[in-house]
Amino acid sequence: MGKKNKKAGKGKEKTERKTAKAEEKRARRETKKISPEDDIDAILLSIQKEEAKKKEVHVEDNVPAPSPRSNCSLNINPLKETELILYGGEFYNGNKTYVYGDLYRYDVEKQEWKVISSPNSPPPRSAHQAVSWKNYLYIFGGEFTSLNQERFHHYKDFWMLDLKTNQWEQLNLKGCPSPRSGHRMVLYKHKIIVFGGFYDTLREVRYYNDLYVFDLDQFKWQEIKPRLGSMWPSPRSGFQFFVYQDEVFLYGGYSKEVSTDKNQSEKGSIHSDLWSLDPRTWEWSKVKKIGMPPGPRAGFSMCVHKKRALLFGGVVDMEMKGDVIMSLFLNELYGFQLDNHRWYPLELRKEKSTKDKLKKSSEQKPNSSALQEKLNPIEAEEFDANEKDENAEYNEEADEMESNIDNLSECVPNSVIVDDGVLAAKSGGKPYESKKKSDMQKSLLPEIVKPCGRINSCMIVGKDTLYIYGGMMEINDREITLDDLYSLNLSKLDEWKCIIPASESEWVEASEGEDEDDDEDDSEDEGNGGSSSDETGDDDDDDEEDAEARDGDAGSLQMGDAVAIIKGEGKNVRRKEKRARIEQIRANLGLSDSQRTPMPGESLKDFYRRTSMYWQMAAHEHTQHTGKELRKDGFDLAEARYRELKPILDELAVLEAEQKAEEAEGPETTSRKRGKKKNKNLAIK
């Protein structure tokens, strides 16, 4: 039996002493945990002290290009349409994250950068938003991340930059939105509209769907709350926000929800809905997607040119065997007609016929209604039957084109062997040398200049020219942060131009011990709204993968480089890695869309017959032609695409055949545990 004469209050005192001791231990543990690199308060205070030392604006001309970064902002200077303004951003090198607060200006005509240092500048940030109005640039929100990504700070400060004097001013006004990043901000007349975003508390990520308006005349914030029973978009970040006349459009985005299973795990959700906001009444309405919209994706970029919005890039995460997530980075370009809400793919025009098309376009008026009737999917069969005779004249041209491509394809190996763990190929019984074949491909086919697939790139339009800057992509388990700049003339739509090629991106391999530590911390960092990166894989192939990362980092992915990456020349490629390379290259070259891609063994004639409606709709956006001329335009686009992809598809067919043969022989005999690949959609801001 227990003691009956127990003194009152002794148990309570003991419990209080234990609790206090535990609290003291926990506080000591927390203090030890925060390294100087992760003490955000101390870091920001130090930055603030350095800023206070600046006394005047300093402009340094003709400086080197900014370092690679993503989640920065890029705007057209409203005072000079040929000047781009770049601010902030972040860079992850596989080990640490660097956040920037520098301000650059780029003169497109002179192709020169200048960097501006000003007193009272905003602290470094990424995933913020910026809009320009009159002679000012306005910046709101964003985030700062410690080097080890252990701590995050979300901003709710609002800044104004005078583009004439380069002086910053912080606008401390009541009623502003709460701290956040991953939100979107647009300019409508004299008002700035802010929607959505996320806030990371380390324990959870909170997504927003609130709507705020800042009046640039009255300098006042106002929150617009939904009326009872009204429609409203769900919380999200990483969506796109764009304005046309008296309509504000919202498209896509990303959010995470807690699942209903026992583990209460979080599940990412990619949104593909389209909304319209009336800024006169602040009422939302859902927009039905018509035409040929892009598939669901995250991390894409959008901007407006005249009566259409342009969409580029994005990522699709696919679950493969063995709980492996394959991230497919896209480089497709889509158009969204703002007056009739119709989606369509944007294909570049065939160079040799561009002048003729523009001349005919000016002489002939469009007949949109007639085209829509012809291209009605319900009447597709009848349309195909009627055009068979008229397409006959293209069959001879297609046959001649195929013979030329087949001559090139004869250089492609018809068998692949593995000798002492090294991948090699043979063609007609003779040793196959990939370098010679690549040189032959490059000499027979024109070099294709095109931005590689990516997420979080900056995309703007100035003087009928589209600019795409930076962003992030992956090669194997490495994040490649880009700093390239591409342009596309939207009046001609004839070719991409690489203004600034991508530089070599630094990557630091994490050791296995660090990978294990990362796995232990996943439960804490899972809620990160996007600054976490993939864990690295094997150490054996570090040197060779470094060379491969440099190849993929060089801007647009060329045919020879694509084949080299797929084949994994000079190293023993495991089957899973080979599958991953195949999927990655297919995505980077836009091979995931069957309407734009020839099937294995498909002739040009059959390819055009199968996809003629797609190409004619794409051609109509360029020329507004109908009838016979439209079919000729569509055939030109299909032929250019076929010429571009045929050699690569032949290479893929060889590699896939060899892969099937290996799988038929039996299971893989060697394996090594790799770090678990994280969902790339976490990087969507």
XYZ file of C-alpha atoms in Angstrom:
685
model
C 0.000 0.000 0.000
C 1.067 3.578 -0.619
C 1.842 6.027 2.096
C -1.270 7.431 3.693
C 0.468 10.351 5.359
C 1.661 11.975 2.051
C 2.412 15.710 2.422
C 0.163 17.940 0.329
C 1.792 19.800 -2.555
C 5.003 17.690 -2.778
C 3.943 15.988 -6.063
C 3.024 19.315 -7.643
C 6.379 20.872 -6.719
C 8.244 17.886 -8.167
C 6.283 18.135 -11.443
C 7.002 21.848 -11.715
C 10.747 21.264 -11.142
C 10.794 18.571 -13.838
C 8.921 20.792 -16.288
C 11.270 23.714 -15.694
C 14.290 21.457 -16.152
C 12.896 20.088 -19.410
C 12.183 23.608 -20.672
C 15.735 24.657 -19.816
C 17.170 21.661 -21.694
C 14.963 22.357 -24.713
C 16.005 26.020 -24.755
C 19.700 24.995 -24.652
C 19.081 22.541 -27.495
C 17.342 25.199 -29.583
C 20.188 27.665 -28.935
C 22.726 25.086 -30.083
C 20.638 24.302 -33.165
C 20.714 27.873 -34.486
C 24.111 28.342 -36.073
C 25.315 31.815 -37.079
C 24.401 30.904 -40.667
C 20.791 30.242 -39.620
C 20.263 33.164 -37.251
C 18.063 35.190 -39.595
C 17.467 38.048 -37.142
C 21.220 38.589 -36.746
C 21.819 38.301 -40.501
C 19.128 40.831 -41.395
C 20.348 43.214 -38.676
C 23.864 42.991 -40.093
C 22.546 43.746 -43.604
C 20.599 46.710 -42.249
C 23.758 48.135 -40.624
C 25.672 47.792 -43.896
C 22.880 49.564 -45.793
C 22.980 52.435 -43.291
C 26.622 53.093 -44.249
C 25.654 53.922 -47.836
C 25.409 57.659 -48.376
C 24.759 58.016 -52.106
C 23.607 56.134 -55.218
C 26.401 54.356 -57.064
C 25.926 53.132 -60.659
C 28.564 50.810 -62.098
C 28.380 50.455 -65.889
C 29.273 47.536 -68.152
C 29.561 44.959 -65.349
C 29.526 41.146 -65.711
C 26.101 39.514 -65.998
C 24.260 38.648 -62.753
C 25.054 35.281 -61.212
C 22.581 32.406 -61.877
C 19.338 32.802 -59.918
C 15.672 31.897 -59.870
C 12.576 33.457 -58.271
C 13.837 36.952 -59.095
C 11.778 39.716 -60.721
C 12.284 41.139 -64.218
C 10.448 44.215 -65.513
C 10.510 46.457 -68.553
C 11.618 49.976 -67.689
C 8.511 52.127 -68.402
C 10.851 55.031 -69.255
C 12.876 52.980 -71.766
C 11.349 49.921 -73.464
C 14.722 48.460 -74.402
C 15.912 48.259 -70.778
C 15.191 45.360 -68.402
C 15.244 45.745 -64.596
C 16.324 42.685 -62.585
C 16.004 42.496 -58.797
C 16.694 39.842 -56.150
C 16.406 36.066 -56.506
C 18.023 32.997 -54.983
C 20.617 30.348 -55.858
C 20.931 26.826 -54.413
C 24.209 24.972 -55.041
C 23.269 21.604 -53.515
C 24.494 22.595 -50.070
C 23.611 26.211 -49.312
C 21.055 28.783 -50.472
C 22.098 32.334 -51.337
C 19.509 35.128 -51.481
C 20.241 38.339 -53.390
C 19.201 41.965 -53.013
C 21.091 43.455 -55.949
C 19.512 45.658 -58.614
C 20.597 45.332 -62.249
C 19.647 47.096 -65.463
C 20.216 45.518 -68.871
C 20.305 47.487 -72.120
C 19.043 45.108 -74.810
C 20.420 47.185 -77.705
C 23.897 47.692 -76.230
C 23.829 44.270 -74.519
C 25.326 45.783 -71.375
C 24.586 45.269 -67.691
C 24.898 47.891 -64.989
C 24.467 47.385 -61.243
C 22.968 50.032 -58.940
C 23.767 50.405 -55.263
C 21.493 52.783 -53.307
C 21.075 53.859 -49.678
C 18.056 52.470 -47.826
C 17.681 49.494 -50.197
C 15.301 46.601 -49.384
C 16.878 43.560 -47.701
C 17.676 40.548 -49.966
C 14.696 38.448 -51.033
C 13.287 35.965 -53.534
C 9.783 34.934 -54.617
C 8.637 38.561 -54.313
C 6.594 40.499 -56.877
C 7.329 43.716 -58.762
C 5.288 45.968 -61.067
C 6.207 49.235 -62.792
C 4.023 52.342 -63.128
C 5.013 55.723 -64.519
C 8.608 56.189 -63.357
C 8.394 53.863 -60.350
C 8.985 50.187 -59.582
C 6.906 48.729 -56.713
C 7.994 45.597 -54.814
C 5.996 43.664 -52.223
C 6.694 40.595 -50.062
C 9.012 37.677 -50.720
C 11.195 35.588 -48.456
C 14.698 35.345 -47.030
C 16.227 31.922 -46.409
C 19.184 31.087 -44.196
C 22.181 29.446 -45.874
C 21.267 25.988 -44.558
C 17.537 26.516 -45.191
C 16.829 25.931 -41.514
C 15.060 29.272 -41.049
C 12.737 31.368 -43.224
C 11.587 34.946 -42.992
C 8.600 36.145 -45.022
C 8.347 39.848 -45.779
C 5.299 42.084 -45.803
C 7.190 45.276 -46.594
C 6.253 47.455 -49.556
C 8.946 49.365 -51.464
C 9.028 52.002 -54.203
C 12.029 52.642 -56.476
C 12.285 55.927 -58.373
C 13.678 54.879 -61.764
C 14.927 58.410 -62.484
C 16.983 58.835 -59.304
C 17.495 55.129 -58.310
C 16.345 56.033 -54.782
C 14.361 53.478 -52.714
C 11.573 54.381 -50.307
C 9.716 52.021 -47.956
C 5.969 52.643 -47.820
C 4.815 51.919 -44.261
C 1.059 51.960 -44.704
C -1.748 50.354 -42.722
C -3.892 47.515 -44.040
C -1.225 45.817 -46.159
C -1.309 42.013 -46.796
C 0.256 39.667 -44.253
C 3.834 38.329 -44.782
C 4.047 35.928 -47.751
C 5.881 34.756 -50.829
C 4.747 32.965 -53.979
C 1.920 35.502 -54.398
C 1.188 37.393 -57.629
C 0.797 41.118 -58.234
C -0.472 42.975 -61.328
C -1.167 46.554 -62.356
C -4.689 47.568 -63.406
C -4.950 51.230 -64.380
C -3.823 53.082 -61.222
C -4.249 50.098 -58.887
C -1.962 47.253 -57.792
C -3.810 43.964 -57.204
C -2.283 41.258 -54.952
C -3.636 37.709 -54.613
C -2.630 34.471 -52.872
C 0.788 33.177 -51.850
C 2.019 31.085 -48.929
C 3.561 31.448 -45.459
C 5.907 28.786 -44.095
C 5.948 28.279 -40.315
C 8.335 25.259 -40.548
C 5.593 23.130 -38.974
C 3.120 23.834 -41.776
C 2.652 25.849 -44.936
C -0.334 28.183 -44.995
C -1.723 29.047 -48.440
C -3.754 32.198 -49.091
C -6.576 33.218 -51.409
C -7.085 36.745 -50.105
C -7.320 39.730 -52.428
C -5.766 43.152 -51.736
C -5.773 46.365 -53.760
C -3.373 49.301 -53.457
C -4.546 52.635 -54.874
C -1.552 54.453 -56.388
C -3.347 57.793 -56.332
C -4.546 57.681 -52.718
C -1.699 55.464 -51.384
C -4.145 53.201 -49.517
C -4.500 49.428 -49.104
C -7.902 47.759 -49.227
C -8.793 44.112 -48.670
C -11.553 42.815 -50.957
C -13.565 40.160 -49.127
C -15.830 37.659 -50.902
C -19.538 38.278 -50.791
C -21.796 35.597 -49.365
C -22.352 32.867 -51.960
C -19.923 34.324 -54.493
C -17.390 32.233 -56.446
C -13.752 32.503 -55.359
C -10.485 30.729 -56.309
C -9.024 28.310 -53.755
C -5.796 29.138 -51.824
C -2.607 28.701 -53.865
C 0.825 30.032 -54.779
C 2.877 29.958 -57.963
C -0.087 30.767 -60.229
C -0.088 33.343 -63.038
C -1.946 36.651 -62.947
C -2.419 38.872 -66.032
C -4.594 41.784 -67.184
C -6.482 42.502 -70.403
C -8.695 45.590 -70.627
C -11.224 45.361 -67.735
C -10.492 41.737 -66.923
C -7.875 40.116 -64.662
C -7.115 36.445 -65.322
C -5.769 33.875 -62.847
C -4.440 30.532 -64.120
C -3.019 27.446 -62.404
C -0.948 27.360 -59.228
C 0.159 24.943 -56.527
C -0.915 24.135 -52.976
C -0.610 21.368 -50.398
C -3.396 19.747 -48.474
C -3.345 17.406 -45.468
C -4.630 14.030 -46.603
C -7.313 12.119 -44.700
C -5.162 8.997 -44.198
C -3.860 7.820 -40.846
C -0.475 9.513 -41.271
C -2.061 12.924 -41.922
C 0.532 13.390 -44.680
C 0.533 16.416 -46.960
C -0.276 16.021 -50.625
C 0.678 18.512 -53.313
C -1.982 19.675 -55.741
C -1.400 21.278 -59.153
C -4.233 23.592 -60.143
C -5.209 23.990 -63.793
C -8.358 26.103 -63.392
C -8.810 29.468 -65.080
C -10.554 32.432 -63.411
C -11.587 35.929 -64.452
C -11.838 38.873 -62.038
C -13.847 41.988 -62.869
C -11.895 44.848 -61.185
C -14.920 47.132 -61.384
C -17.125 44.877 -59.217
C -14.439 42.579 -57.706
C -16.433 39.498 -58.715
C -14.756 36.256 -59.776
C -16.072 33.926 -62.463
C -14.700 30.624 -63.716
C -13.582 30.525 -67.355
C -14.200 27.408 -69.441
C -11.081 26.233 -71.257
C -11.615 25.897 -75.001
C -9.321 25.183 -77.922
C -6.093 23.286 -77.216
C -5.024 24.172 -73.653
C -1.709 23.024 -72.131
C -1.743 20.029 -69.806
C -1.557 20.515 -66.010
C 1.847 21.784 -64.926
C 3.471 23.925 -62.253
C 6.150 26.600 -62.342
C 5.238 27.953 -65.789
C 5.543 31.626 -66.746
C 3.047 33.912 -68.510
C 2.870 37.442 -69.903
C 0.609 39.447 -72.229
C 1.230 40.635 -75.773
C -1.580 42.625 -77.391
C -4.703 40.381 -77.471
C -3.041 37.181 -76.304
C -1.305 35.807 -73.249
C 1.788 33.626 -73.714
C 2.647 30.607 -71.554
C 6.093 28.985 -71.414
C 7.708 26.121 -69.523
C 6.690 24.401 -66.302
C 7.237 21.013 -64.745
C 5.207 17.822 -64.483
C 6.107 15.327 -61.747
C 5.516 11.696 -62.720
C 5.661 8.833 -60.251
C 7.859 6.029 -61.581
C 8.463 2.537 -60.243
C 10.039 2.271 -56.814
C 8.618 5.529 -55.436
C 10.851 7.535 -57.763
C 9.522 10.891 -58.961
C 10.551 11.942 -62.455
C 10.377 15.671 -63.087
C 9.647 16.577 -66.707
C 10.693 20.145 -67.473
C 8.814 21.592 -70.441
C 9.736 24.222 -73.028
C 6.474 24.436 -74.947
C 4.953 27.785 -75.881
C 1.163 28.284 -75.777
C -1.091 31.203 -76.621
C -4.328 32.233 -74.907
C -6.572 34.524 -76.956
C -7.827 37.099 -74.475
C -10.916 38.215 -76.391
C -12.450 34.770 -77.027
C -10.685 32.765 -74.264
C -9.288 30.150 -76.661
C -6.021 28.221 -76.097
C -3.696 27.139 -78.892
C -0.067 25.953 -79.284
C 2.391 28.473 -80.668
C 4.697 26.936 -83.267
C 7.507 28.838 -84.934
C 6.994 29.581 -88.612
C 9.014 27.826 -91.261
C 11.818 30.201 -92.213
C 11.771 29.799 -96.011
C 8.090 30.686 -96.330
C 7.827 33.456 -93.730
C 7.936 36.327 -96.239
C 5.350 34.736 -98.514
C 3.036 34.124 -95.591
C 3.232 37.701 -94.354
C 2.570 39.039 -97.869
C -0.454 36.790 -98.351
C -1.683 37.594 -94.845
C -1.874 41.301 -95.706
C -3.776 40.630 -98.959
C -6.337 38.153 -97.627
C -8.838 38.806 -94.823
C -9.286 36.074 -92.213
C -12.339 33.872 -92.280
C -12.397 32.620 -88.714
C -15.938 31.286 -88.684
C -15.342 29.159 -91.775
C -12.185 27.743 -90.231
C -13.890 26.907 -86.976
C -16.555 24.959 -88.875
C -13.905 23.047 -90.784
C -11.881 22.289 -87.691
C -14.838 21.269 -85.569
C -13.766 17.964 -83.963
C -17.222 16.459 -84.615
C -16.739 16.938 -88.358
C -13.088 15.852 -88.318
C -13.715 12.609 -90.188
C -15.630 14.367 -92.949
C -12.896 17.012 -93.164
C -10.172 14.375 -93.506
C -12.073 12.667 -96.302
C -12.498 15.903 -98.264
C -8.854 16.899 -97.969
C -7.330 13.582 -99.097
C -7.197 14.600 -102.729
C -5.933 18.083 -101.946
C -3.200 16.720 -99.692
C -1.997 14.404 -102.452
C 0.232 17.141 -103.831
C 2.105 17.210 -100.515
C 2.700 13.446 -100.550
C 5.411 13.664 -103.194
C 7.128 16.412 -101.221
C 6.776 14.336 -98.060
C 8.246 11.244 -99.766
C 11.209 13.269 -101.052
C 11.700 14.768 -97.593
C 11.621 11.296 -95.998
C 14.324 9.990 -98.332
C 16.626 12.842 -97.261
C 15.927 12.190 -93.584
C 16.337 8.432 -94.054
C 19.782 9.048 -95.556
C 20.674 10.817 -92.345
C 19.043 8.107 -90.277
C 21.277 5.481 -91.870
C 24.056 6.959 -89.775
C 22.090 6.002 -86.657
C 23.244 2.706 -85.090
C 20.984 -0.312 -85.427
C 22.380 -2.216 -82.476
C 23.831 -1.346 -79.102
C 26.144 -3.531 -77.030
C 27.611 -3.233 -73.560
C 31.326 -4.037 -73.431
C 32.985 -4.124 -70.016
C 30.262 -1.901 -68.615
C 30.723 0.777 -71.290
C 27.846 1.576 -73.598
C 28.817 1.283 -77.267
C 26.934 1.068 -80.532
C 27.342 -0.541 -83.953
C 25.902 0.242 -87.359
C 26.114 -2.285 -90.162
C 28.717 -4.315 -88.282
C 31.102 -1.341 -88.008
C 32.039 0.394 -84.776
C 29.856 3.417 -84.152
C 31.513 6.658 -83.076
C 29.002 9.001 -81.490
C 31.214 12.065 -81.942
C 31.423 11.611 -85.701
C 27.704 10.970 -85.919
C 26.958 14.058 -83.850
C 29.206 16.129 -86.096
C 27.401 14.733 -89.136
C 24.018 15.583 -87.605
C 25.127 19.119 -86.884
C 26.454 19.582 -90.419
C 23.380 18.170 -92.172
C 20.762 19.769 -89.913
C 20.623 23.401 -88.809
C 21.390 24.106 -85.159
C 18.195 24.432 -83.128
C 18.250 27.447 -80.826
C 15.578 27.074 -78.188
C 15.326 27.602 -74.417
C 15.522 24.348 -72.488
C 12.643 23.283 -70.241
C 12.590 25.126 -66.912
C 10.496 26.490 -64.046
C 10.347 29.855 -62.284
C 11.792 31.795 -65.216
C 11.176 35.507 -65.742
C 9.087 36.287 -68.830
C 8.240 39.766 -70.151
C 7.345 41.522 -73.405
C 8.836 44.757 -74.691
C 8.538 46.255 -78.192
C 6.856 43.130 -79.653
C 9.720 40.991 -78.329
C 9.370 38.201 -75.772
C 12.220 37.831 -73.252
C 12.806 34.733 -71.099
C 15.472 34.930 -68.388
C 16.878 32.306 -66.024
C 14.902 29.828 -63.980
C 15.721 26.336 -62.805
C 15.857 22.842 -64.305
C 17.251 19.445 -63.322
C 19.794 17.053 -64.728
C 19.720 13.781 -62.822
C 19.625 14.808 -59.138
C 21.213 18.208 -59.698
C 19.383 21.502 -59.748
C 20.697 23.710 -62.530
C 20.018 27.396 -61.902
C 20.040 29.252 -65.211
C 21.182 32.752 -66.147
C 20.546 32.669 -69.908
C 18.453 35.220 -71.793
C 16.382 34.361 -74.888
C 14.285 36.550 -77.152
C 11.544 35.837 -79.689
C 10.115 38.352 -82.176
C 6.358 37.993 -81.637
C 5.513 39.659 -84.947
C 7.559 37.173 -86.980
C 7.560 34.114 -84.665
C 10.390 32.749 -86.802
C 13.227 31.876 -84.418
C 14.505 32.050 -80.850
C 17.641 34.103 -80.298
C 20.049 33.404 -77.447
C 21.181 36.844 -76.248
C 23.101 35.531 -73.221
C 24.107 31.845 -73.073
C 23.915 30.023 -69.753
C 27.065 29.948 -67.654
C 28.367 27.003 -65.699
C 26.302 26.417 -62.572
C 28.080 25.451 -59.357
C 26.959 22.272 -57.593
C 28.265 20.900 -54.291
C 27.744 17.197 -53.680
C 26.392 16.311 -50.236
C 28.008 13.372 -48.443
C 26.014 10.302 -47.484
C 26.051 11.435 -43.858
C 24.520 14.754 -44.831
C 21.881 12.923 -46.848
C 20.944 10.911 -43.775
C 20.664 14.100 -41.726
C 18.408 15.573 -44.392
C 16.172 12.506 -44.228
C 15.848 12.924 -40.458
C 14.851 16.567 -40.889
C 12.284 15.890 -43.635
C 9.406 15.918 -41.163
C 10.341 19.489 -40.172
C 11.187 20.782 -43.639
C 8.402 19.075 -45.594
C 6.267 22.183 -45.165
C 8.849 24.347 -46.880
C 7.076 26.356 -49.573
C 9.858 25.752 -51.949
C 13.440 26.418 -50.946
C 14.365 22.772 -50.314
C 16.216 20.919 -52.987
C 16.834 17.354 -54.051
C 19.268 15.161 -52.201
C 22.188 13.993 -54.223
C 22.808 10.503 -55.464
C 25.889 8.316 -55.874
C 29.395 9.602 -55.282
C 31.046 7.216 -57.754
C 29.957 9.185 -60.791
C 30.599 12.676 -59.425
C 33.249 13.696 -61.947
C 31.379 12.318 -64.920
C 28.080 13.812 -63.778
C 29.835 17.169 -63.362
C 30.720 17.091 -67.044
C 27.186 16.065 -67.911
C 25.703 18.865 -65.799
C 27.913 21.366 -67.596
C 26.667 20.086 -70.943
C 23.030 20.403 -69.955
C 23.642 23.792 -68.406
C 24.788 25.379 -71.665
C 21.431 26.851 -72.590
C 19.373 25.165 -75.277
C 19.607 21.383 -75.493
C 21.102 20.446 -78.858
C 20.567 17.165 -80.704
C 24.116 15.896 -80.195
C 24.050 16.806 -76.514
C 20.667 15.151 -76.100
C 21.948 11.912 -77.607
C 25.102 12.055 -75.492
C 23.123 12.498 -72.288
C 20.694 9.735 -73.215
C 23.448 7.282 -74.093
C 25.525 8.142 -71.006
C 28.734 7.859 -73.018
C 31.796 6.563 -71.176
C 30.067 5.252 -68.071
C 28.133 2.315 -66.802
C 24.502 3.371 -66.928
C 22.072 1.594 -64.662
C 18.653 0.821 -66.077
C 16.764 3.195 -63.792
C 19.122 6.017 -64.660
C 18.767 5.196 -68.348
C 14.976 5.365 -68.091
C 15.290 8.662 -66.246
C 17.497 10.107 -68.988
C 15.089 9.003 -71.692
C 12.122 10.638 -69.952
C 14.082 13.800 -69.204
C 15.231 14.243 -72.790
C 11.778 13.506 -74.137
C 10.397 16.242 -71.923
C 13.138 18.753 -72.694
C 12.641 18.335 -76.417
C 8.861 18.532 -76.139
C 8.323 14.894 -77.041
C 5.610 14.279 -74.484
C 2.818 15.671 -76.702
C 1.756 13.050 -79.257
C 0.181 15.731 -81.474
C 3.603 17.291 -81.964
C 5.719 14.133 -82.056
C 6.142 11.483 -84.802
C 5.590 7.944 -83.575
C 8.445 5.402 -83.955
C 8.697 4.394 -87.605
C 6.065 6.925 -88.692
C 6.629 8.552 -92.086
C 6.222 12.279 -92.679
C 3.131 11.563 -94.786
C 1.511 9.517 -91.998
C 2.605 12.000 -89.332
C 0.909 14.892 -91.143
C -2.203 12.857 -91.900
C -2.555 11.993 -88.194
C -1.847 15.499 -86.859
C -3.009 17.777 -89.694
C -5.734 19.478 -87.615
C -3.213 20.396 -84.920
C -0.786 21.957 -87.403
C -3.501 23.787 -89.326
C -4.851 25.361 -86.142
C -1.305 26.374 -85.181
C -0.687 27.786 -88.683
C -3.950 29.732 -88.633
C -2.736 31.723 -85.623
C 0.210 32.945 -87.726
C -1.294 33.563 -91.160
C -5.104 33.677 -90.808
C -5.185 31.651 -94.052
C -7.940 29.147 -94.882
C -8.435 26.361 -97.414
C -5.527 25.189 -99.533
C -3.099 27.829 -98.252
C -3.816 26.855 -94.646
C -3.122 23.191 -95.419
C 0.185 24.150 -97.051
C 1.111 26.271 -94.016
C 0.223 23.397 -91.680
C 2.306 20.966 -93.724
C 5.310 23.329 -93.540
C 5.107 23.366 -89.723
C 4.727 19.579 -89.544
C 7.684 19.080 -91.898
C 9.928 21.359 -89.819
C 8.975 19.477 -86.656
C 9.534 16.100 -88.340
C 12.965 17.177 -89.615
C 13.917 18.389 -86.134
C 12.910 15.255 -84.251
C 13.432 12.310 -86.600
C 17.150 11.674 -85.820
C 16.563 12.014 -82.087
C 13.592 9.642 -82.201
C 15.750 7.109 -84.046
C 18.343 7.362 -81.281
C 15.672 6.943 -78.633
C 14.347 3.878 -80.412
C 17.827 2.309 -80.342
C 18.278 2.994 -76.638
C 14.790 1.758 -75.735
C 15.310 -1.443 -77.748
C 18.545 -2.090 -75.902
C 16.801 -1.400 -72.605
C 14.062 -3.924 -73.373
C 16.686 -6.516 -74.268
C 18.400 -5.961 -70.922
C 15.126 -6.305 -69.031
C 14.382 -9.534 -70.859
C 17.714 -10.965 -69.687
C 16.786 -10.594 -66.044
C 16.668 -8.210 -63.076
C 19.433 -5.764 -62.350
C 22.233 -7.386 -60.379
C 23.772 -4.339 -58.757
C 22.041 -1.548 -56.976
C 22.824 1.121 -54.486
C 20.522 3.082 -52.267
C 19.905 6.607 -53.472
C 18.497 9.504 -51.565
C 14.735 9.874 -51.876
C 13.866 12.377 -54.584
C 11.670 15.189 -53.369
C 8.687 16.531 -55.225
C 9.936 19.280 -57.541
C 6.646 21.101 -57.150
C 7.848 22.227 -53.721
C 9.993 24.747 -55.594
C 6.976 26.451 -57.148
C 6.811 30.061 -55.983
